[in-house]
Tab-separated table of C-alpha atoms in Angstrom:
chain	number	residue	atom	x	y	z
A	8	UNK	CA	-79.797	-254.624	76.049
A	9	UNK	CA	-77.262	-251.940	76.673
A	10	UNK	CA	-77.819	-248.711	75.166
A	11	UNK	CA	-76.386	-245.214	75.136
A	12	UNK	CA	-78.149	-242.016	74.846
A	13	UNK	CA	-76.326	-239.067	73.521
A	14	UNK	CA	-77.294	-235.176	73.344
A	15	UNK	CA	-77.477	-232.923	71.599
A	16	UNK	CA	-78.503	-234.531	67.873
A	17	UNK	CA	-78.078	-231.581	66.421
A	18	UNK	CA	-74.949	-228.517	67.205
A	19	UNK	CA	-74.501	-225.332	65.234
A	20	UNK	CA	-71.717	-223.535	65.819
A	21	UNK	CA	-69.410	-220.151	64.958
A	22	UNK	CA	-65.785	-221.303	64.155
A	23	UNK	CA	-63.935	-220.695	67.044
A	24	UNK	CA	-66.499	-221.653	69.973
A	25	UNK	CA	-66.563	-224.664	71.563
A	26	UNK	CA	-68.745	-227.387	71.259
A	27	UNK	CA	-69.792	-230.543	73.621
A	28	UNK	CA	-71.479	-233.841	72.629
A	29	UNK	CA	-72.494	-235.987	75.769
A	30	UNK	CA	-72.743	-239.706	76.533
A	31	UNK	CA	-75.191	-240.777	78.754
A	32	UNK	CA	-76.294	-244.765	79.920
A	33	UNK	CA	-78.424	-246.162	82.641
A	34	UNK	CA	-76.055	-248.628	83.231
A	35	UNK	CA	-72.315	-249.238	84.735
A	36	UNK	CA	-70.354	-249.166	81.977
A	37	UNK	CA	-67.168	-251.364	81.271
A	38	UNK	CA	-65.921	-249.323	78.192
A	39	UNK	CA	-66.939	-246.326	76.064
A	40	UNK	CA	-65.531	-244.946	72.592
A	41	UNK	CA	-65.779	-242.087	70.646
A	42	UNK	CA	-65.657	-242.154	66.684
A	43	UNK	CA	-66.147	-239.291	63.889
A	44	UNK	CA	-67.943	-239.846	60.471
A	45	UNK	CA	-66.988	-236.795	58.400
A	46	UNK	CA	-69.939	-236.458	55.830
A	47	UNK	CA	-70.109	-238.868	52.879
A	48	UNK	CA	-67.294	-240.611	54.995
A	49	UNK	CA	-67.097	-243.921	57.373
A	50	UNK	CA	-66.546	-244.165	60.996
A	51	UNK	CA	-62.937	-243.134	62.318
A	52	UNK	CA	-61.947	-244.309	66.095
A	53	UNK	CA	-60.944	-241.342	68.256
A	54	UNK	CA	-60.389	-242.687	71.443
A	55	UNK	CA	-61.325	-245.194	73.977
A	56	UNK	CA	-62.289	-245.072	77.744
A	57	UNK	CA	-62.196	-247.414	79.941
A	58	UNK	CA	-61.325	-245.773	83.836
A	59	UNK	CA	-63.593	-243.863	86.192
A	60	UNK	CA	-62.602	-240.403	85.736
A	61	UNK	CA	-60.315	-240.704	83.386
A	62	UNK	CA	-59.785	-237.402	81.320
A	63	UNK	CA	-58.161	-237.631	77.878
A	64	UNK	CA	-56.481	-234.909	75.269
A	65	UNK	CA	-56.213	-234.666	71.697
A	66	UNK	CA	-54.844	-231.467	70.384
A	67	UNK	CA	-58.590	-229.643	70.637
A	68	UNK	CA	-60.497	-232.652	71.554
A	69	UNK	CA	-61.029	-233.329	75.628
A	70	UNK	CA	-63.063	-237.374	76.207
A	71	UNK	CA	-64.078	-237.428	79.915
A	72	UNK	CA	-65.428	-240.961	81.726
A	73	UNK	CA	-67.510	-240.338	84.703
A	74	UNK	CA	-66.490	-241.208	87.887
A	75	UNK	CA	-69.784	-243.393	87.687
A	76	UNK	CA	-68.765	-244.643	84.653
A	77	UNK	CA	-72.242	-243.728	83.404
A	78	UNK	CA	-71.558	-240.929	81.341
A	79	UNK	CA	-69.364	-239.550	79.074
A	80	UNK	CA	-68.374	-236.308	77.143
A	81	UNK	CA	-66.361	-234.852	74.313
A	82	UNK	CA	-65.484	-231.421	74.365
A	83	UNK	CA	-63.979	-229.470	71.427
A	84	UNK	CA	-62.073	-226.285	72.278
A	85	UNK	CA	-62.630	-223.534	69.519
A	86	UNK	CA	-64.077	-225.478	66.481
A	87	UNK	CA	-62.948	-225.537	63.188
A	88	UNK	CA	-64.177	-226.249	59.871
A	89	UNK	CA	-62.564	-229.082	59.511
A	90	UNK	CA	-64.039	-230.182	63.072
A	91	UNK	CA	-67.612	-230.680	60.810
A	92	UNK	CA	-69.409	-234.466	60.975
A	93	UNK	CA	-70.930	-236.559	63.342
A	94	UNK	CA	-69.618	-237.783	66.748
A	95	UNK	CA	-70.680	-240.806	68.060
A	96	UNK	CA	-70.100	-242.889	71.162
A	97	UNK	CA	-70.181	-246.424	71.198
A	98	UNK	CA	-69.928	-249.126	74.134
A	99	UNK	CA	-68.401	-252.584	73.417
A	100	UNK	CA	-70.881	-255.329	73.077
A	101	UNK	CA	-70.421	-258.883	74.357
A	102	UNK	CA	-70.033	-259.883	70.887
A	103	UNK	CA	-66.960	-257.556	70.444
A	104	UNK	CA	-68.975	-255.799	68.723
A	105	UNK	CA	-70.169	-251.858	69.029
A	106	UNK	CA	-73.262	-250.529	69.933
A	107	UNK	CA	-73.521	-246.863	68.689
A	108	UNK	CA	-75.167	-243.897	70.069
A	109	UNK	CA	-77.305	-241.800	67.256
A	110	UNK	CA	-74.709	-239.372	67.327
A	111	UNK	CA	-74.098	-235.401	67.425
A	112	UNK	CA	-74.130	-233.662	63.866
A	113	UNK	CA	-71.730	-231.130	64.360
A	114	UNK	CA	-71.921	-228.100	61.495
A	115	UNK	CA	-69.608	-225.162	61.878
A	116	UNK	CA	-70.103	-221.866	60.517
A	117	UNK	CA	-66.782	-219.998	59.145
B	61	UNK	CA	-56.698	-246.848	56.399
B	62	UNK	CA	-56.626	-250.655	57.430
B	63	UNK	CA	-56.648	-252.190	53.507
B	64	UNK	CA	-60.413	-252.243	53.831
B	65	UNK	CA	-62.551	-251.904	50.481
B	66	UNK	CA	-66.584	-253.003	50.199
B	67	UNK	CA	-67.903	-253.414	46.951
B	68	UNK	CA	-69.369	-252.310	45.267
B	69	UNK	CA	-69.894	-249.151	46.485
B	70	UNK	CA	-73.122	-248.172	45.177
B	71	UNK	CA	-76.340	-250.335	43.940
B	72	UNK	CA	-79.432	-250.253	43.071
B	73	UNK	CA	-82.037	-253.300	42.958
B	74	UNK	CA	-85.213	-254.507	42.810
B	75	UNK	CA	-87.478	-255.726	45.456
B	76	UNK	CA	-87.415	-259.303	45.899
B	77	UNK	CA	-83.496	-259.684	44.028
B	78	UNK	CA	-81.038	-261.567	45.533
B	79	UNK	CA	-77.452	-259.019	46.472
B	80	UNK	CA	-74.335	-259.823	47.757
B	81	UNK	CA	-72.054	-257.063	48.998
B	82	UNK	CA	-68.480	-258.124	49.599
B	83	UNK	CA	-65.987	-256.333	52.797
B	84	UNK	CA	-62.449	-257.222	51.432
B	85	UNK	CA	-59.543	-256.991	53.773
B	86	UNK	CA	-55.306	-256.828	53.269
B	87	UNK	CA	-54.425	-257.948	56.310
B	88	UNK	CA	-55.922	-261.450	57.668
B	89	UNK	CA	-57.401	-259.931	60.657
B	90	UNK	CA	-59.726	-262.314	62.313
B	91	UNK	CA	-62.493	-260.545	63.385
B	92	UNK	CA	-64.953	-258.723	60.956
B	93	UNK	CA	-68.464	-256.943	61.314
B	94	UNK	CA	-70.807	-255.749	58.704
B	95	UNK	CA	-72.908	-252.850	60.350
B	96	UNK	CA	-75.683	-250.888	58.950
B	97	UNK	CA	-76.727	-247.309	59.000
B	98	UNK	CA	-79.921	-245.484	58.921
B	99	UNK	CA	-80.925	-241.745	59.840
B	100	UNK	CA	-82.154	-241.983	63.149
B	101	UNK	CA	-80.622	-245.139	64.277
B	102	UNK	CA	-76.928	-245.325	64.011
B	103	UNK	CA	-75.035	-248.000	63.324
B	104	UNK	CA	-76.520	-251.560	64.295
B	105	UNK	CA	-74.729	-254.794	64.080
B	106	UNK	CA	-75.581	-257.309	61.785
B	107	UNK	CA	-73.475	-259.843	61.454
B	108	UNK	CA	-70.140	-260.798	62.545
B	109	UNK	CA	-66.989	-263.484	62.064
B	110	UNK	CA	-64.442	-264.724	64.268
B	111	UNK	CA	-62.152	-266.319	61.156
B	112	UNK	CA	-63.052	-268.737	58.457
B	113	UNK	CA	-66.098	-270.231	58.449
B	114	UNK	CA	-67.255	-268.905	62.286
B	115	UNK	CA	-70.249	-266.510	61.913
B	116	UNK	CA	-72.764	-265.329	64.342
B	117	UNK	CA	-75.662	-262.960	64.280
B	118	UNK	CA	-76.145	-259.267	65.455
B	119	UNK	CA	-78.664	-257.276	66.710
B	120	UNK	CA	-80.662	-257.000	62.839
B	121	UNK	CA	-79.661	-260.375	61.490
B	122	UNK	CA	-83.430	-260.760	59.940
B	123	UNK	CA	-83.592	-260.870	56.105
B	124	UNK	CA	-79.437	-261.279	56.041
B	125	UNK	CA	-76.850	-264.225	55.798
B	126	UNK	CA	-73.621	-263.998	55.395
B	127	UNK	CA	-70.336	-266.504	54.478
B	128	UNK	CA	-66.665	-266.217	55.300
B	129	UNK	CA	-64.570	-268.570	52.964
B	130	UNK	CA	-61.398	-266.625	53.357
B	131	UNK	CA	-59.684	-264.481	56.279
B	132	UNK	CA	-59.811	-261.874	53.582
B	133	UNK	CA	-63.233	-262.113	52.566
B	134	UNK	CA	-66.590	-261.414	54.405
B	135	UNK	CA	-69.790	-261.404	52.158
B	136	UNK	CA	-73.132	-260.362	53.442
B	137	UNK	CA	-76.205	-261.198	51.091
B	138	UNK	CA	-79.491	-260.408	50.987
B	139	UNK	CA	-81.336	-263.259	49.921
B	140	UNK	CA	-84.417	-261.548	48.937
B	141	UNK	CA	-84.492	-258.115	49.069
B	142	UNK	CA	-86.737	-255.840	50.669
B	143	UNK	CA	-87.351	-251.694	50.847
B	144	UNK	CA	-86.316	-251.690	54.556
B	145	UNK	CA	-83.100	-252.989	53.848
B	146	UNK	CA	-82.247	-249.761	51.919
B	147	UNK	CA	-79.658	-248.374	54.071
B	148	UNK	CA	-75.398	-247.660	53.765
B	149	UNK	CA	-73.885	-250.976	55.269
B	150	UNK	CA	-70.104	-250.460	56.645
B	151	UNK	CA	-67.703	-253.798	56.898
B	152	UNK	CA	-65.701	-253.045	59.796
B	153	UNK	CA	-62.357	-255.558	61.436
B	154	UNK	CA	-60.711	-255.555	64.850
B	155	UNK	CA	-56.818	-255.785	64.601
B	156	UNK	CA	-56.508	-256.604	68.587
B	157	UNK	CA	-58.881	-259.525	68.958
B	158	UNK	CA	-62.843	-259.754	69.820
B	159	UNK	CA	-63.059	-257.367	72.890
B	160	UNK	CA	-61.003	-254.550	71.570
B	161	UNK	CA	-63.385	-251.803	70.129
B	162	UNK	CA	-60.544	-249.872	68.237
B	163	UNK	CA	-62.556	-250.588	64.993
B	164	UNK	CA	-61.216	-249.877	61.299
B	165	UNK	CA	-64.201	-249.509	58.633
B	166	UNK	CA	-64.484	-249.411	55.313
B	167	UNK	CA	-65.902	-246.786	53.283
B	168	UNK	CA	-69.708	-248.315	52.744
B	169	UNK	CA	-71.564	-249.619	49.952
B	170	UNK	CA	-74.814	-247.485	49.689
B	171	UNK	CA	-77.638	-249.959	48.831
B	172	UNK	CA	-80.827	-248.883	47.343
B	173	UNK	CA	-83.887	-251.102	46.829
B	174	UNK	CA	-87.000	-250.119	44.841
């Protein structure tokens, strides 16, 4: 089935620098999503993708489609602490459900 | 949050014990998921319900069953459980229908089997 591959697993990073998680899928893809998991904490939806190209802001936060639609990115403009826990993509499954990239374990040093 | 609790939160059981874990919702959205998570793998989909009584099987279905008596209500049980099912499951609804992936979950019930 579908899967998505994302890189890095792991970031370190100073607060203030910026840090990038990518998405990346053999396949055409219809839809992708990004969620956080703060540690100890459940999944929270960030955003959704579904158009080639499409570029979209959240305060700090930048989610980029590919104009292939076989790739994604998130990209966090000078991190803070508060930034810390794992990003994940996820692509919609045919049974509405989501199938989850491992994720990027963000940690951010103050 | 979306009115989401699991419970319980925390338990630990014996191999070969029967559990239940329950994904309790406010809101009488239709469709429900019950994901679970393990270093290494993310989250994988288990089961899922389109309302009352209409359940179909995820990716890891193996070893699980679940009911859904009531909108509100989505149990999963383990009917006999093993090591390899130690893991944090997450209950998780859609508010917008069965292809919207705008997902709400709630906040896990960490299950530990010896």
């Amino acid at each position: 089935g579908q899967q998505v591959m994302q890189i890095p697993q792991y970031q370190h990073v100073q607060e203030g620098e910026d840090f990038t998680t990518y998405c990346n899928s053999s396949t055409t893809l219809s839809n992708i999503q990004w969620y956080k998991q703060r540690p100890g904490g459940h999944p929270v939806f960030l955003i959704q993708l579904v158009k080639s190209g499409e570029v979209k802001k959240q305060k700090r936060l930048t989610f980029q489609f590919g104009e292939a639609k076989k790739n994604s990115s998130l990209h966090i403009t000078a991190t803070q602490t508060t930034d810390v826990g794992t990003y994940f993509c996820a692509l919609g499954g045919s049974q509405g459900n989501l199938i989850f990239g491992k994720g990027t374990k963000l940690s951010v040093k103050p | 949050d979306a009115g989401i609790t699991q419970s319980p939160r925390h338990k630990v059981t014996e191999t070969g014990t029967p559990v239940t874990l329950r994904c309790h919702q406010t809101e009488n959205h239709r469709y429900m998921y019950w994901y679970r998570q393990d270093p290494g793998h993310g989250l994988r989909l288990i089961h899922y319900s389109y309302g009352v009584k209409d359940t179909d099987k995820g990716e890891v279905s193996d070893g699980y069953s679940v009911s859904r008596s009531k909108t509100e209500d989505f149990l999963l049980t383990l009917e006999s459980a093993t090591s390899s099912q130690t893991s944090v499951y997450f209950c998780a609804i859609s508010k917008t229908g069965p292809l919207s992936y705008e997902q709400y979950f709630g906040p896990g019930t960490r299950l530990t089997v010896t």
